mmCIF file of C-alpha atoms in Angstrom:
data_model
loop_
_atom_site.group_PDB
_atom_site.id
_atom_site.type_symbol
_atom_site.label_atom_id
_atom_site.label_comp_id
_atom_site.label_asym_id
_atom_site.label_seq_id
_atom_site.Cartn_x
_atom_site.Cartn_y
_atom_site.Cartn_z
ATOM 1 C CA UNK A 1 86.926 103.744 54.082
ATOM 2 C CA UNK A 2 84.389 104.044 50.773
ATOM 3 C CA UNK A 3 81.383 106.025 51.352
ATOM 4 C CA UNK A 4 79.912 109.161 53.154
ATOM 5 C CA UNK A 5 80.475 109.233 56.692
ATOM 6 C CA UNK A 6 79.517 112.434 58.394
ATOM 7 C CA UNK A 7 81.155 112.829 61.983
ATOM 8 C CA UNK A 8 79.713 115.110 64.611
ATOM 9 C CA UNK A 9 82.459 115.836 67.547
ATOM 10 C CA UNK A 10 84.245 118.530 68.655
ATOM 11 C CA UNK A 11 88.221 120.651 68.360
ATOM 12 C CA UNK A 12 89.236 121.794 71.599
ATOM 13 C CA UNK A 13 85.675 122.849 73.202
ATOM 14 C CA UNK A 14 84.772 123.906 69.716
ATOM 15 C CA UNK A 15 82.119 122.009 67.864
ATOM 16 C CA UNK A 16 82.542 120.638 64.243
ATOM 17 C CA UNK A 17 81.150 118.343 61.673
ATOM 18 C CA UNK A 18 83.398 116.423 59.886
ATOM 19 C CA UNK A 19 82.063 114.537 55.970
ATOM 20 C CA UNK A 20 84.401 112.448 54.420
ATOM 21 C CA UNK A 21 83.905 110.488 51.392
ATOM 22 C CA UNK A 22 86.041 107.700 50.622
ATOM 23 C CA UNK A 23 88.101 108.204 53.281
ATOM 24 C CA UNK A 24 89.216 111.463 52.140
ATOM 25 C CA UNK A 25 88.041 114.882 53.853
ATOM 26 C CA UNK A 26 85.031 116.655 51.814
ATOM 27 C CA UNK A 27 84.031 119.616 54.446
ATOM 28 C CA UNK A 28 84.426 120.728 57.633
ATOM 29 C CA UNK A 29 82.865 122.743 59.615
ATOM 30 C CA UNK A 30 83.742 124.389 62.779
ATOM 31 C CA UNK A 31 82.592 127.012 65.228
ATOM 32 C CA UNK A 32 83.935 130.485 65.977
ATOM 33 C CA UNK A 33 84.280 133.461 67.929
ATOM 34 C CA UNK A 34 81.906 135.649 66.044
ATOM 35 C CA UNK A 35 78.421 135.316 65.108
ATOM 36 C CA UNK A 36 77.997 132.425 62.830
ATOM 37 C CA UNK A 37 75.808 133.464 59.209
ATOM 38 C CA UNK A 38 72.311 133.398 59.381
ATOM 39 C CA UNK A 39 71.890 135.407 63.032
ATOM 40 C CA UNK A 40 69.126 138.293 62.912
ATOM 41 C CA UNK A 41 69.952 141.636 64.534
ATOM 42 C CA UNK A 42 67.789 144.241 65.144
ATOM 43 C CA UNK A 43 70.196 146.405 64.762
ATOM 44 C CA UNK A 44 70.646 150.000 64.925
ATOM 45 C CA UNK A 45 72.283 152.161 61.790
ATOM 46 C CA UNK A 46 74.906 153.988 62.777
ATOM 47 C CA UNK A 47 76.769 156.260 60.217
ATOM 48 C CA UNK A 48 76.222 155.884 56.338
ATOM 49 C CA UNK A 49 78.999 155.453 54.062
ATOM 50 C CA UNK A 50 80.014 158.050 51.285
ATOM 51 C CA UNK A 51 80.850 156.646 48.341
ATOM 52 C CA UNK A 52 79.805 153.226 49.229
ATOM 53 C CA UNK A 53 75.437 153.353 49.352
ATOM 54 C CA UNK A 54 76.229 151.421 52.357
ATOM 55 C CA UNK A 55 75.643 152.111 56.274
ATOM 56 C CA UNK A 56 77.106 150.935 59.407
ATOM 57 C CA UNK A 57 75.049 149.300 61.786
ATOM 58 C CA UNK A 58 75.232 148.582 65.762
ATOM 59 C CA UNK A 59 74.579 144.682 67.057
ATOM 60 C CA UNK A 60 75.211 143.518 70.001
ATOM 61 C CA UNK A 61 78.561 141.694 68.454
ATOM 62 C CA UNK A 62 80.213 144.674 67.599
ATOM 63 C CA UNK A 63 80.015 147.275 64.216
ATOM 64 C CA UNK A 64 78.100 145.619 60.895
ATOM 65 C CA UNK A 65 77.817 146.916 56.949
ATOM 66 C CA UNK A 66 74.607 146.583 54.901
ATOM 67 C CA UNK A 67 75.140 147.536 51.283
ATOM 68 C CA UNK A 68 72.451 149.545 48.770
ATOM 69 C CA UNK A 69 71.177 151.321 51.441
ATOM 70 C CA UNK A 70 67.784 154.168 50.899
ATOM 71 C CA UNK A 71 66.348 155.918 53.223
ATOM 72 C CA UNK A 72 67.554 154.773 56.099
ATOM 73 C CA UNK A 73 68.627 157.653 59.004
ATOM 74 C CA UNK A 74 70.667 157.001 61.838
ATOM 75 C CA UNK A 75 68.863 155.430 64.637
ATOM 76 C CA UNK A 76 66.965 153.678 62.863
ATOM 77 C CA UNK A 77 66.010 150.267 63.972
ATOM 78 C CA UNK A 78 65.608 147.641 61.180
ATOM 79 C CA UNK A 79 66.127 143.066 60.921
ATOM 80 C CA UNK A 80 69.612 142.246 59.178
ATOM 81 C CA UNK A 81 70.812 138.891 58.996
ATOM 82 C CA UNK A 82 74.093 138.088 58.801
ATOM 83 C CA UNK A 83 74.833 137.046 55.541
ATOM 84 C CA UNK A 84 79.064 135.881 55.831
ATOM 85 C CA UNK A 85 82.259 135.597 58.077
ATOM 86 C CA UNK A 86 83.820 139.311 58.285
ATOM 87 C CA UNK A 87 87.500 140.208 57.187
ATOM 88 C CA UNK A 88 89.956 140.695 60.221
ATOM 89 C CA UNK A 89 89.216 144.139 61.043
ATOM 90 C CA UNK A 90 85.928 144.733 59.025
ATOM 91 C CA UNK A 91 82.559 144.924 60.343
ATOM 92 C CA UNK A 92 79.784 142.010 59.932
ATOM 93 C CA UNK A 93 78.410 141.813 56.488
ATOM 94 C CA UNK A 94 74.521 141.421 56.701
ATOM 95 C CA UNK A 95 71.431 141.372 55.009
ATOM 96 C CA UNK A 96 67.756 142.953 54.829
ATOM 97 C CA UNK A 97 66.820 139.766 53.128
ATOM 98 C CA UNK A 98 65.631 137.384 55.244
ATOM 99 C CA UNK A 99 66.424 133.547 55.187
ATOM 100 C CA UNK A 100 65.276 131.029 57.467
ATOM 101 C CA UNK A 101 66.794 128.297 56.392
ATOM 102 C CA UNK A 102 66.158 124.475 57.475
ATOM 103 C CA UNK A 103 66.537 121.007 56.219
ATOM 104 C CA UNK A 104 63.775 120.523 53.429
ATOM 105 C CA UNK A 105 61.882 124.005 53.647
ATOM 106 C CA UNK A 106 63.544 128.022 53.218
ATOM 107 C CA UNK A 107 60.918 130.497 54.081
ATOM 108 C CA UNK A 108 61.395 134.020 52.512
ATOM 109 C CA UNK A 109 59.460 136.462 54.682
ATOM 110 C CA UNK A 110 60.226 139.387 51.564
ATOM 111 C CA UNK A 111 59.928 137.645 48.560
ATOM 112 C CA UNK A 112 56.235 135.581 48.520
ATOM 113 C CA UNK A 113 55.221 132.744 46.754
ATOM 114 C CA UNK A 114 55.380 128.378 47.105
ATOM 115 C CA UNK A 115 58.481 127.437 44.829
ATOM 116 C CA UNK A 116 59.975 124.073 44.620
ATOM 117 C CA UNK A 117 63.333 122.984 43.624
ATOM 118 C CA UNK A 118 63.799 122.203 40.244
ATOM 119 C CA UNK A 119 66.014 118.791 39.860
ATOM 120 C CA UNK A 120 62.350 117.723 41.470
ATOM 121 C CA UNK A 121 60.652 117.039 38.300
ATOM 122 C CA UNK A 122 58.101 113.711 39.185
ATOM 123 C CA UNK A 123 54.535 115.988 38.545
ATOM 124 C CA UNK A 124 53.308 113.728 40.968
ATOM 125 C CA UNK A 125 55.497 114.222 43.671
ATOM 126 C CA UNK A 126 55.502 118.021 42.716
ATOM 127 C CA UNK A 127 51.494 117.763 43.318
ATOM 128 C CA UNK A 128 51.986 116.149 46.734
ATOM 129 C CA UNK A 129 54.699 118.379 47.885
ATOM 130 C CA UNK A 130 52.345 121.424 47.110
ATOM 131 C CA UNK A 131 49.464 119.637 48.470
ATOM 132 C CA UNK A 132 51.952 118.892 52.181
ATOM 133 C CA UNK A 133 53.370 123.216 52.162
ATOM 134 C CA UNK A 134 49.616 124.476 51.630
ATOM 135 C CA UNK A 135 48.243 122.515 54.646
ATOM 136 C CA UNK A 136 51.501 123.301 56.715
ATOM 137 C CA UNK A 137 51.053 127.313 55.693
ATOM 138 C CA UNK A 138 47.826 126.724 57.140
ATOM 139 C CA UNK A 139 46.451 130.154 54.503
ATOM 140 C CA UNK A 140 50.005 132.108 55.907
ATOM 141 C CA UNK A 141 51.497 134.292 53.480
ATOM 142 C CA UNK A 142 55.239 133.674 53.466
ATOM 143 C CA UNK A 143 57.266 132.883 50.699
ATOM 144 C CA UNK A 144 58.135 129.039 51.032
ATOM 145 C CA UNK A 145 60.992 127.431 48.923
ATOM 146 C CA UNK A 146 60.641 123.205 49.141
ATOM 147 C CA UNK A 147 64.477 122.021 48.831
ATOM 148 C CA UNK A 148 65.633 119.390 46.786
ATOM 149 C CA UNK A 149 66.450 116.636 49.270
ATOM 150 C CA UNK A 150 62.267 116.047 49.687
ATOM 151 C CA UNK A 151 62.766 113.593 47.401
ATOM 152 C CA UNK A 152 63.323 111.380 49.956
ATOM 153 C CA UNK A 153 61.360 112.983 52.888
ATOM 154 C CA UNK A 154 59.058 111.420 54.825
ATOM 155 C CA UNK A 155 55.442 113.875 54.396
ATOM 156 C CA UNK A 156 55.188 114.411 57.622
ATOM 157 C CA UNK A 157 58.795 115.589 58.410
ATOM 158 C CA UNK A 158 58.762 117.684 55.534
ATOM 159 C CA UNK A 159 55.474 119.650 57.224
ATOM 160 C CA UNK A 160 57.060 119.882 60.331
ATOM 161 C CA UNK A 161 59.983 121.519 58.565
ATOM 162 C CA UNK A 162 58.225 123.990 57.171
ATOM 163 C CA UNK A 163 56.141 124.690 60.717
ATOM 164 C CA UNK A 164 59.221 125.350 62.641
ATOM 165 C CA UNK A 165 60.577 127.651 59.974
ATOM 166 C CA UNK A 166 57.014 129.892 59.278
ATOM 167 C CA UNK A 167 56.984 129.695 63.365
ATOM 168 C CA UNK A 168 60.390 131.070 63.625
ATOM 169 C CA UNK A 169 59.983 133.522 60.856
ATOM 170 C CA UNK A 170 56.276 134.864 62.302
ATOM 171 C CA UNK A 171 58.322 135.879 65.773
ATOM 172 C CA UNK A 172 61.042 137.446 64.162
ATOM 173 C CA UNK A 173 59.456 139.012 61.679
ATOM 174 C CA UNK A 174 56.733 140.312 64.257
ATOM 175 C CA UNK A 175 59.553 142.072 66.516
ATOM 176 C CA UNK A 176 58.681 145.417 67.554
ATOM 177 C CA UNK A 177 61.394 146.064 70.309
ATOM 178 C CA UNK A 178 63.539 148.458 70.026
ATOM 179 C CA UNK A 179 67.455 148.614 70.781
ATOM 180 C CA UNK A 180 70.775 146.974 69.470
ATOM 181 C CA UNK A 181 69.102 142.540 70.386
ATOM 182 C CA UNK A 182 69.940 139.042 68.540
ATOM 183 C CA UNK A 183 66.673 137.639 67.798
ATOM 184 C CA UNK A 184 67.794 134.635 66.247
ATOM 185 C CA UNK A 185 71.172 132.390 66.822
ATOM 186 C CA UNK A 186 73.039 131.310 63.352
ATOM 187 C CA UNK A 187 72.926 127.549 63.176
ATOM 188 C CA UNK A 188 75.831 125.773 64.523
ATOM 189 C CA UNK A 189 78.289 122.612 62.842
ATOM 190 C CA UNK A 190 76.263 120.156 63.889
ATOM 191 C CA UNK A 191 72.655 121.889 62.984
ATOM 192 C CA UNK A 192 74.249 123.100 59.482
ATOM 193 C CA UNK A 193 75.154 119.252 59.035
ATOM 194 C CA UNK A 194 71.889 118.270 59.291
ATOM 195 C CA UNK A 195 70.598 120.927 57.366
ATOM 196 C CA UNK A 196 73.090 120.296 54.689
ATOM 197 C CA UNK A 197 75.069 116.792 54.492
ATOM 198 C CA UNK A 198 71.570 115.548 53.128
ATOM 199 C CA UNK A 199 72.904 112.893 50.400
ATOM 200 C CA UNK A 200 72.740 108.985 52.519
ATOM 201 C CA UNK A 201 75.931 108.839 55.068
ATOM 202 C CA UNK A 202 76.523 106.988 57.942
ATOM 203 C CA UNK A 203 76.611 109.128 61.371
ATOM 204 C CA UNK A 204 79.436 109.347 63.754
ATOM 205 C CA UNK A 205 78.207 110.616 67.039
ATOM 206 C CA UNK A 206 80.582 109.097 69.663
ATOM 207 C CA UNK A 207 83.248 111.267 71.125
ATOM 208 C CA UNK A 208 86.013 110.517 69.847
ATOM 209 C CA UNK A 209 85.212 109.954 66.426
ATOM 210 C CA UNK A 210 87.359 112.259 64.423
ATOM 211 C CA UNK A 211 90.143 110.159 66.134
ATOM 212 C CA UNK A 212 88.509 107.246 64.887
ATOM 213 C CA UNK A 213 87.465 107.967 61.947
ATOM 214 C CA UNK A 214 91.106 109.293 60.374
ATOM 215 C CA UNK A 215 89.546 113.483 60.320
ATOM 216 C CA UNK A 216 92.588 114.353 62.987
ATOM 217 C CA UNK A 217 95.279 113.041 60.256
ATOM 218 C CA UNK A 218 93.271 115.022 57.199
ATOM 219 C CA UNK A 219 93.291 118.550 58.795
ATOM 220 C CA UNK A 220 97.008 117.982 59.538
ATOM 221 C CA UNK A 221 97.489 117.892 55.513
ATOM 222 C CA UNK A 222 94.559 120.560 55.573
ATOM 223 C CA UNK A 223 96.734 123.186 57.236
ATOM 224 C CA UNK A 224 99.342 122.878 54.667
ATOM 225 C CA UNK A 225 99.832 124.896 52.077
ATOM 226 C CA UNK A 226 100.469 122.091 48.697
ATOM 227 C CA UNK A 227 97.771 119.574 47.682
ATOM 228 C CA UNK A 228 99.699 116.856 45.739
ATOM 229 C CA UNK A 229 98.473 115.303 42.331
ATOM 230 C CA UNK A 230 100.406 112.728 40.159
ATOM 231 C CA UNK A 231 103.547 113.761 39.777
ATOM 232 C CA UNK A 232 102.574 117.390 40.284
ATOM 233 C CA UNK A 233 101.103 119.785 43.178
ATOM 234 C CA UNK A 234 99.809 123.549 43.908
ATOM 235 C CA UNK A 235 100.208 125.381 46.798
ATOM 236 C CA UNK A 236 97.234 127.717 48.082
ATOM 237 C CA UNK A 237 98.942 130.443 50.307
ATOM 238 C CA UNK A 238 96.512 133.510 51.883
ATOM 239 C CA UNK A 239 97.884 136.772 51.634
ATOM 240 C CA UNK A 240 96.168 139.906 53.606
ATOM 241 C CA UNK A 241 94.760 140.759 49.790
ATOM 242 C CA UNK A 242 94.088 137.765 48.064
ATOM 243 C CA UNK A 243 94.664 133.870 47.609
ATOM 244 C CA UNK A 244 97.254 132.361 45.749
ATOM 245 C CA UNK A 245 96.661 129.614 44.357
ATOM 246 C CA UNK A 246 100.229 128.186 42.462
ATOM 247 C CA UNK A 247 100.269 124.584 40.032
ATOM 248 C CA UNK A 248 103.278 122.708 39.546
ATOM 249 C CA UNK A 249 103.731 120.003 37.276
ATOM 250 C CA UNK A 250 106.372 118.885 39.632
ATOM 251 C CA UNK A 251 108.601 116.313 37.740
ATOM 252 C CA UNK A 252 106.109 115.738 35.160
ATOM 253 C CA UNK A 253 108.161 116.693 31.142
ATOM 254 C CA UNK A 254 105.533 115.619 29.050
ATOM 255 C CA UNK A 255 103.626 117.633 26.710
ATOM 256 C CA UNK A 256 100.781 117.722 28.179
ATOM 257 C CA UNK A 257 102.013 118.232 32.101
ATOM 258 C CA UNK A 258 100.537 122.148 31.670
ATOM 259 C CA UNK A 259 96.752 121.139 31.034
ATOM 260 C CA UNK A 260 96.670 117.905 33.183
ATOM 261 C CA UNK A 261 97.920 119.428 36.059
ATOM 262 C CA UNK A 262 95.694 122.433 35.904
ATOM 263 C CA UNK A 263 92.893 120.321 34.616
ATOM 264 C CA UNK A 264 93.905 118.388 38.240
ATOM 265 C CA UNK A 265 93.458 121.941 39.958
ATOM 266 C CA UNK A 266 90.199 122.740 38.686
ATOM 267 C CA UNK A 267 88.923 118.901 39.819
ATOM 268 C CA UNK A 268 90.751 119.517 43.594
ATOM 269 C CA UNK A 269 90.123 123.227 44.107
ATOM 270 C CA UNK A 270 86.370 123.633 45.169
ATOM 271 C CA UNK A 271 87.092 120.450 48.123
ATOM 272 C CA UNK A 272 91.066 122.539 49.151
ATOM 273 C CA UNK A 273 89.082 125.856 49.556
ATOM 274 C CA UNK A 274 86.179 124.737 51.230
ATOM 275 C CA UNK A 275 88.104 122.664 53.345
ATOM 276 C CA UNK A 276 91.039 125.169 54.674
ATOM 277 C CA UNK A 277 87.664 127.573 55.175
ATOM 278 C CA UNK A 278 89.364 129.573 52.241
ATOM 279 C CA UNK A 279 87.857 132.560 50.449
ATOM 280 C CA UNK A 280 87.706 136.307 48.679
ATOM 281 C CA UNK A 281 89.527 136.846 45.721
ATOM 282 C CA UNK A 282 91.850 133.940 44.782
ATOM 283 C CA UNK A 283 94.277 134.539 41.948
ATOM 284 C CA UNK A 284 95.577 130.876 40.066
ATOM 285 C CA UNK A 285 99.022 130.590 38.652
ATOM 286 C CA UNK A 286 98.754 127.637 36.678
ATOM 287 C CA UNK A 287 100.974 125.835 35.161
ATOM 288 C CA UNK A 288 102.151 126.762 30.880
ATOM 289 C CA UNK A 289 99.261 125.742 28.303
ATOM 290 C CA UNK A 290 98.476 126.620 25.149
ATOM 291 C CA UNK A 291 95.391 129.038 24.722
ATOM 292 C CA UNK A 292 93.761 126.633 22.635
ATOM 293 C CA UNK A 293 93.653 124.666 26.089
ATOM 294 C CA UNK A 294 91.702 127.074 28.342
ATOM 295 C CA UNK A 295 88.256 126.577 27.160
ATOM 296 C CA UNK A 296 88.596 123.069 28.486
ATOM 297 C CA UNK A 297 89.925 124.632 32.244
ATOM 298 C CA UNK A 298 86.781 126.345 32.557
ATOM 299 C CA UNK A 299 84.937 124.118 31.717
ATOM 300 C CA UNK A 300 86.200 121.734 34.538
ATOM 301 C CA UNK A 301 85.855 124.637 36.649
ATOM 302 C CA UNK A 302 82.612 125.378 36.194
ATOM 303 C CA UNK A 303 81.567 121.876 36.445
ATOM 304 C CA UNK A 304 83.298 121.571 39.689
ATOM 305 C CA UNK A 305 82.491 124.879 41.438
ATOM 306 C CA UNK A 306 78.635 123.811 40.472
ATOM 307 C CA UNK A 307 79.129 121.006 42.791
ATOM 308 C CA UNK A 308 79.514 123.420 45.710
ATOM 309 C CA UNK A 309 76.933 125.154 47.267
ATOM 310 C CA UNK A 310 79.504 128.120 48.843
ATOM 311 C CA UNK A 311 78.685 131.092 45.769
ATOM 312 C CA UNK A 312 81.561 131.364 43.542
ATOM 313 C CA UNK A 313 82.290 133.731 40.680
ATOM 314 C CA UNK A 314 84.788 132.680 38.135
ATOM 315 C CA UNK A 315 85.931 136.151 37.318
ATOM 316 C CA UNK A 316 88.405 135.196 34.085
ATOM 317 C CA UNK A 317 91.785 135.403 32.634
ATOM 318 C CA UNK A 318 94.066 138.481 33.927
ATOM 319 C CA UNK A 319 96.176 140.503 30.327
ATOM 320 C CA UNK A 320 99.118 137.919 32.638
ATOM 321 C CA UNK A 321 97.016 134.665 32.028
ATOM 322 C CA UNK A 322 96.271 134.621 35.641
ATOM 323 C CA UNK A 323 92.911 132.862 36.052
ATOM 324 C CA UNK A 324 90.659 135.048 38.817
ATOM 325 C CA UNK A 325 88.065 133.854 41.429
ATOM 326 C CA UNK A 326 85.577 135.773 43.355
ATOM 327 C CA UNK A 327 84.276 133.349 46.948
ATOM 328 C CA UNK A 328 81.569 134.627 49.562
ATOM 329 C CA UNK A 329 82.989 134.302 52.811
ATOM 330 C CA UNK A 330 80.461 131.617 54.524
ATOM 331 C CA UNK A 331 83.771 129.607 56.445
ATOM 332 C CA UNK A 332 85.965 130.940 58.829
ATOM 333 C CA UNK A 333 89.788 130.024 57.683
ATOM 334 C CA UNK A 334 90.790 126.753 58.914
ATOM 335 C CA UNK A 335 94.561 128.192 60.047
ATOM 336 C CA UNK A 336 93.081 130.343 62.270
ATOM 337 C CA UNK A 337 90.158 128.801 63.874
ATOM 338 C CA UNK A 338 93.108 126.440 64.767
ATOM 339 C CA UNK A 339 95.510 129.204 66.115
#
């Protein structure tokens, strides 16, 4: 099965969306039991955390934690947005930098200005998009970013998207209520698939699509720790502290076995982490290779993660020769959701 297919279905009673590329699972979104990223609260400041520069907040979904707090007093009301999923036993991470994101437009109330994705380089198209944006904003002073997928979009669809996001932003940011409240729910898997998987694809919405298109079989592989490539493979195993990735050469006894296995890890790791919903601190225990090959591995890893929109920091090498990454928690762990 060649090409890209987006399947919108359910796993049990959970809404889910899968992206299959050339018959392989490339991305997976599953609804959880907690508020998804993008949810906006009217929260109440609760307790400052000494030494961390943050504060616990009260929200309708339980305690949240806001970093880098200045001038905020207990009992004060404020608007915050969920920025990721909480680790087990920890508060919901939130931010005061609120965004209203859709397929074509991102409205940024706290950062005024009109910007167009740098990947759109055609001057005539940029001028056309600016005209569409100015007409849709109708004089309202909000920040706006037009996304790269505007390249192939109809002008009326872009204008409609801008107007919808600006109207939502006006309603939320103009809130004058008191007490804890959820002002806007974060997007579920089906909306996220429409919003973020913008490359041309066949879209399947019929019930049973996961079984018909091989998603259920792919999920069996994704729930396992082992990812095979060539003669070797890698084990991806979550612990309480971090995600451990162990790269093995298998039965390849050639002189270049180590660098081949490590380059395969660099190529496949973003997808393997994405479909498993794994993030946080990640430590790679790589196959043995000469230090002179480290630069090539770093470049391959950087190139792979550049194509993945989940924020990932490539931290670097440890004294023991491990490689470390830090990845934002914007997905729920697959094993946790399916358990």
